[in-house]
Amino acid sequence: MPEVTPEPTAPPAEPEEALTAPLVVEFPFTRSLGPVRGAFLTGLRERTVLGIKATDGRTVVPPTEYDPDTGAELRDLVEVAPTGTVTTWAWNPSPRRGQPLATPFAWVLVRLDGADTALLHALDVSGPDAVRTGMRVRIRWAAERTGAVTDIACFTPDDGPTPEPAEPAAHSGEFDDPVIGITAPARLDYTYAPGRAQSRYLRALGERRTLGERCPSCRKIYVPPRGACPTCGIATAEQAEVGPRGTVTTFCIVNIKARNLDIEVPYVYAHIALDGAGLPLHARIGGIPYDQVRMGLRVEPVWRDGSRYPDHYRPTGEPDADYDSYKELI
Amino acid sequence: MPALPRDIAVVAFAQSDHVADSHEVSEAEMVMPVLHDVLDRTGLKARDIGFTCSGSSDYLAGRAFSFTMALDAVGAWPPISESHVETDGAWALYEAWVALLTGEADTALVYAYGKSSPGDLRAVLTRQLDPYYLAPLWPDSVALAALQAQALLDAGLTCEDELAAVATRSRAAAADNPHAPLRGPRPQGDHVVAPLRRGDCAPVGDGAAAVILAAGDRARALCGRPAWIRGIDHRVEAHSLGVRDLTASPSTRLAADRAGAFDRPVDLAELHAPFTSQEIVLRRALRLGDGVTVNPSGGALAANPVMATGLIRIGEAAARIQRGESGRALAHATSGPCLQQNLVAVLEGES
Ligand SMILES: [Zn+2]
């Protein structure tokens, strides 16, 4: 899963309500195209529509590198017309984000003249009464074309004559400055809800308390709690405060700066067993040179004003914990 | 289907109530009661299970590896023998069935869950489409199903009244399904994407389901009347929508044939049709006659926890065999746009 940008958890509306927060997942998918899809998308940039001959002689548009039935490799490109026939349609009264047109339109599958298969796109017409299966349509090219399926802005009705069926002409697929990859941005919006146990944990954390939950069977205290004991598979419901101090059980040194994170490298990220907790949580260690952090180091949370979670953990100055006291938690 | 090395049966099925919005619980909190329910039905403990397999999708949750969080509900530590499919749980059941066939395990726990409420399912499902030719246009799941429905109307294979009748029959049947959010008929409503109306579309909801499989005598010991899996197969259509005949489902026909569905008639079918028009396609592909009871649970049109809806079809069919209400049942699950991938299982009770 690509990069996730969490936003701050909303303050509680009601004390017992489970928390929710907006969560935006955005990712630019960068994909290489290969010879067939690359030729097709470069062709669109040049207002040329290419298809490919399948094993059974059909012309497949948009083209794939493999036969749709047998999977055999295909390589014989042909050029088809920018006009075609609607094979099925659907009226979209409420266009959604990212779709080809912002005003109501028809989704259409169009068999371009010369093709034997259909291409999905939008048809710009005034209303559903202006669409029917079998109607003639023509590509409206986008003003700015980059080598993407959106170089076809949409289809529009075409009142020209229907051409006689003809075998499409071969095409080399070669263009100047071929497109070899696309970047397809995507954004999905969520309302993240962490559930009951984590809501209780996050609320307590806002009060600078670390609230775990105890398994009724094995008696371990889980923090952060997720509502279940992963060993026993039963619900944890009894809350128990742990920490605030804890012990570094293991750690790593981070040498590469993360995007959107304003922390100087190198720094230490550690597993910390809070006093009383049945498994460690992880956090950054500060207030000590990175090369002096060690297993067994005793640490405590450092809070910043207005923050709902510890910024980092720092040494308490206590003697290091004995290995036997935390070895079960590594 | 060639003779199977072992007989494997569904011995228990459980599901949550399916709701439009489950924001008050995490995935683990939603799944756990269902796992406890299905285990209780057999007397098994999680530790007794030989293989565990789940189905879900990170894209519904908007979180990477979200299924690992739900595993907390199983009690997966110390490590268990476990796997996951990033699709409907019916395919997790297929994997578990294969694992049991090998003899590696005698029992399997299969579960599936979906929380669609955090996101916008119609947008989320565009991300499963061809990334070069389709995904940049953001064609949503209802739009693609509507293209298929119009193709059926144009071909004279259905009419709007028949689609409405499918919706009415499904929701009337769900009156007896306490887990379904849509119980009882409701108006067809406005077009979402014409020709599909609100009533033609499955509700989008959150929920979970679980099934226990067992082999041979183990199954007989765990269940009075096991639902034996006589055959199960899954097949896929050609990748491009514009290459397919959207009015037919050759992959469903082939999967059914391989699963032995046509060897003898079934008396009941649970079909995974999130749109009324897709039930029309499936009935033809599966050659279901009027004598077959279709979706007595209400089907996906009454309850649709995405990623669990297909597994629930197998569970519902098995539960009816276990209760003696069916002798031979067909269960179908689908995934992808316009019935892209299809799984068919044939279940029987012992007479
Ligand atoms: Zn426990």
PDB file of N, CA, C and O in Angstrom, chain B residues 159-185:
ATOM      1  N   CYS B 159     -35.890  -7.172 -18.575  1.00  0.00           N
ATOM      2  CA  CYS B 159     -36.596  -5.905 -18.693  1.00  0.00           C
ATOM      3  C   CYS B 159     -36.591  -5.275 -17.307  1.00  0.00           C
ATOM      4  O   CYS B 159     -36.272  -5.941 -16.318  1.00  0.00           O
ATOM      5  N   GLU B 160     -36.918  -3.998 -17.237  1.00  0.00           N
ATOM      6  CA  GLU B 160     -36.852  -3.301 -15.948  1.00  0.00           C
ATOM      7  C   GLU B 160     -37.776  -3.948 -14.917  1.00  0.00           C
ATOM      8  O   GLU B 160     -37.447  -3.991 -13.730  1.00  0.00           O
ATOM      9  N   ASP B 161     -38.933  -4.461 -15.372  1.00  0.00           N
ATOM     10  CA  ASP B 161     -39.853  -5.107 -14.427  1.00  0.00           C
ATOM     11  C   ASP B 161     -39.230  -6.360 -13.822  1.00  0.00           C
ATOM     12  O   ASP B 161     -39.404  -6.651 -12.637  1.00  0.00           O
ATOM     13  N   GLU B 162     -38.509  -7.099 -14.640  1.00  0.00           N
ATOM     14  CA  GLU B 162     -37.883  -8.315 -14.124  1.00  0.00           C
ATOM     15  C   GLU B 162     -36.793  -7.962 -13.113  1.00  0.00           C
ATOM     16  O   GLU B 162     -36.659  -8.617 -12.073  1.00  0.00           O
ATOM     17  N   LEU B 163     -36.030  -6.911 -13.392  1.00  0.00           N
ATOM     18  CA  LEU B 163     -34.994  -6.486 -12.449  1.00  0.00           C
ATOM     19  C   LEU B 163     -35.640  -6.073 -11.121  1.00  0.00           C
ATOM     20  O   LEU B 163     -35.166  -6.441 -10.040  1.00  0.00           O
ATOM     21  N   ALA B 164     -36.729  -5.327 -11.215  1.00  0.00           N
ATOM     22  CA  ALA B 164     -37.426  -4.905  -9.991  1.00  0.00           C
ATOM     23  C   ALA B 164     -37.940  -6.117  -9.219  1.00  0.00           C
ATOM     24  O   ALA B 164     -37.928  -6.139  -7.982  1.00  0.00           O
ATOM     25  N   ALA B 165     -38.380  -7.142  -9.955  1.00  0.00           N
ATOM     26  CA  ALA B 165     -38.899  -8.344  -9.292  1.00  0.00           C
ATOM     27  C   ALA B 165     -37.780  -9.084  -8.554  1.00  0.00           C
ATOM     28  O   ALA B 165     -38.002  -9.643  -7.466  1.00  0.00           O
ATOM     29  N   VAL B 166     -36.585  -9.083  -9.110  1.00  0.00           N
ATOM     30  CA  VAL B 166     -35.441  -9.696  -8.415  1.00  0.00           C
ATOM     31  C   VAL B 166     -35.182  -8.964  -7.100  1.00  0.00           C
ATOM     32  O   VAL B 166     -34.967  -9.582  -6.046  1.00  0.00           O
ATOM     33  N   ALA B 167     -35.223  -7.624  -7.170  1.00  0.00           N
ATOM     34  CA  ALA B 167     -34.986  -6.823  -5.962  1.00  0.00           C
ATOM     35  C   ALA B 167     -36.051  -7.118  -4.908  1.00  0.00           C
ATOM     36  O   ALA B 167     -35.738  -7.336  -3.726  1.00  0.00           O
ATOM     37  N   THR B 168     -37.310  -7.151  -5.328  1.00  0.00           N
ATOM     38  CA  THR B 168     -38.415  -7.375  -4.394  1.00  0.00           C
ATOM     39  C   THR B 168     -38.331  -8.767  -3.772  1.00  0.00           C
ATOM     40  O   THR B 168     -38.464  -8.942  -2.561  1.00  0.00           O
ATOM     41  N   ARG B 169     -38.087  -9.791  -4.610  1.00  0.00           N
ATOM     42  CA  ARG B 169     -38.009 -11.156  -4.098  1.00  0.00           C
ATOM     43  C   ARG B 169     -36.863 -11.300  -3.090  1.00  0.00           C
ATOM     44  O   ARG B 169     -37.016 -11.921  -2.032  1.00  0.00           O
ATOM     45  N   SER B 170     -35.713 -10.670  -3.400  1.00  0.00           N
ATOM     46  CA  SER B 170     -34.546 -10.798  -2.520  1.00  0.00           C
ATOM     47  C   SER B 170     -34.829 -10.188  -1.156  1.00  0.00           C
ATOM     48  O   SER B 170     -34.533 -10.787  -0.115  1.00  0.00           O
ATOM     49  N   ARG B 171     -35.392  -8.989  -1.157  1.00  0.00           N
ATOM     50  CA  ARG B 171     -35.592  -8.309   0.128  1.00  0.00           C
ATOM     51  C   ARG B 171     -36.759  -8.900   0.908  1.00  0.00           C
ATOM     52  O   ARG B 171     -36.755  -8.889   2.150  1.00  0.00           O
ATOM     53  N   ALA B 172     -37.727  -9.465   0.190  1.00  0.00           N
ATOM     54  CA  ALA B 172     -38.804 -10.175   0.886  1.00  0.00           C
ATOM     55  C   ALA B 172     -38.240 -11.427   1.568  1.00  0.00           C
ATOM     56  O   ALA B 172     -38.579 -11.735   2.714  1.00  0.00           O
ATOM     57  N   ALA B 173     -37.347 -12.133   0.862  1.00  0.00           N
ATOM     58  CA  ALA B 173     -36.737 -13.331   1.449  1.00  0.00           C
ATOM     59  C   ALA B 173     -35.929 -12.974   2.693  1.00  0.00           C
ATOM     60  O   ALA B 173     -35.857 -13.746   3.651  1.00  0.00           O
ATOM     61  N   ALA B 174     -35.322 -11.795   2.671  1.00  0.00           N
ATOM     62  CA  ALA B 174     -34.472 -11.383   3.793  1.00  0.00           C
ATOM     63  C   ALA B 174     -35.274 -11.035   5.043  1.00  0.00           C
ATOM     64  O   ALA B 174     -34.685 -10.797   6.102  1.00  0.00           O
ATOM     65  N   ALA B 175     -36.591 -11.028   4.938  1.00  0.00           N
ATOM     66  CA  ALA B 175     -37.405 -10.781   6.130  1.00  0.00           C
ATOM     67  C   ALA B 175     -37.069 -11.791   7.226  1.00  0.00           C
ATOM     68  O   ALA B 175     -37.180 -11.492   8.415  1.00  0.00           O
ATOM     69  N   ASP B 176     -36.633 -12.999   6.815  1.00  0.00           N
ATOM     70  CA  ASP B 176     -36.277 -14.044   7.782  1.00  0.00           C
ATOM     71  C   ASP B 176     -34.790 -14.053   8.115  1.00  0.00           C
ATOM     72  O   ASP B 176     -34.318 -14.974   8.782  1.00  0.00           O
ATOM     73  N   ASN B 177     -34.034 -13.082   7.611  1.00  0.00           N
ATOM     74  CA  ASN B 177     -32.581 -13.060   7.842  1.00  0.00           C
ATOM     75  C   ASN B 177     -32.250 -11.953   8.848  1.00  0.00           C
ATOM     76  O   ASN B 177     -32.189 -10.782   8.499  1.00  0.00           O
ATOM     77  N   PRO B 178     -32.023 -12.343  10.108  1.00  0.00           N
ATOM     78  CA  PRO B 178     -31.816 -11.313  11.131  1.00  0.00           C
ATOM     79  C   PRO B 178     -30.530 -10.518  10.947  1.00  0.00           C
ATOM     80  O   PRO B 178     -30.354  -9.475  11.568  1.00  0.00           O
ATOM     81  N   HIS B 179     -29.625 -10.994  10.084  1.00  0.00           N
ATOM     82  CA  HIS B 179     -28.349 -10.298   9.899  1.00  0.00           C
ATOM     83  C   HIS B 179     -28.414  -9.226   8.820  1.00  0.00           C
ATOM     84  O   HIS B 179     -27.491  -8.439   8.666  1.00  0.00           O
ATOM     85  N   ALA B 180     -29.491  -9.238   8.018  1.00  0.00           N
ATOM     86  CA  ALA B 180     -29.550  -8.358   6.849  1.00  0.00           C
ATOM     87  C   ALA B 180     -30.055  -6.971   7.224  1.00  0.00           C
ATOM     88  O   ALA B 180     -31.007  -6.843   7.997  1.00  0.00           O
ATOM     89  N   PRO B 181     -29.461  -5.930   6.664  1.00  0.00           N
ATOM     90  CA  PRO B 181     -29.969  -4.578   6.927  1.00  0.00           C
ATOM     91  C   PRO B 181     -31.230  -4.247   6.117  1.00  0.00           C
ATOM     92  O   PRO B 181     -32.028  -3.427   6.557  1.00  0.00           O
ATOM     93  N   LEU B 182     -31.397  -4.856   4.951  1.00  0.00           N
ATOM     94  CA  LEU B 182     -32.571  -4.558   4.128  1.00  0.00           C
ATOM     95  C   LEU B 182     -33.518  -5.748   4.195  1.00  0.00           C
ATOM     96  O   LEU B 182     -33.364  -6.725   3.477  1.00  0.00           O
ATOM     97  N   ARG B 183     -34.493  -5.653   5.076  1.00  0.00           N
ATOM     98  CA  ARG B 183     -35.458  -6.737   5.257  1.00  0.00           C
ATOM     99  C   ARG B 183     -36.809  -6.254   4.814  1.00  0.00           C
ATOM    100  O   ARG B 183     -37.339  -5.306   5.368  1.00  0.00           O
ATOM    101  N   GLY B 184     -37.370  -6.906   3.809  1.00  0.00           N
ATOM    102  CA  GLY B 184     -38.667  -6.525   3.283  1.00  0.00           C
ATOM    103  C   GLY B 184     -38.511  -5.642   2.060  1.00  0.00           C
ATOM    104  O   GLY B 184     -37.526  -4.924   1.913  1.00  0.00           O
ATOM    105  N   PRO B 185     -39.485  -5.711   1.147  1.00  0.00           N
ATOM    106  CA  PRO B 185     -39.409  -4.967  -0.112  1.00  0.00           C
ATOM    107  C   PRO B 185     -39.338  -3.457   0.124  1.00  0.00           C
ATOM    108  O   PRO B 185     -39.800  -2.955   1.137  1.00  0.00           O
TER     109      PRO B 185
END
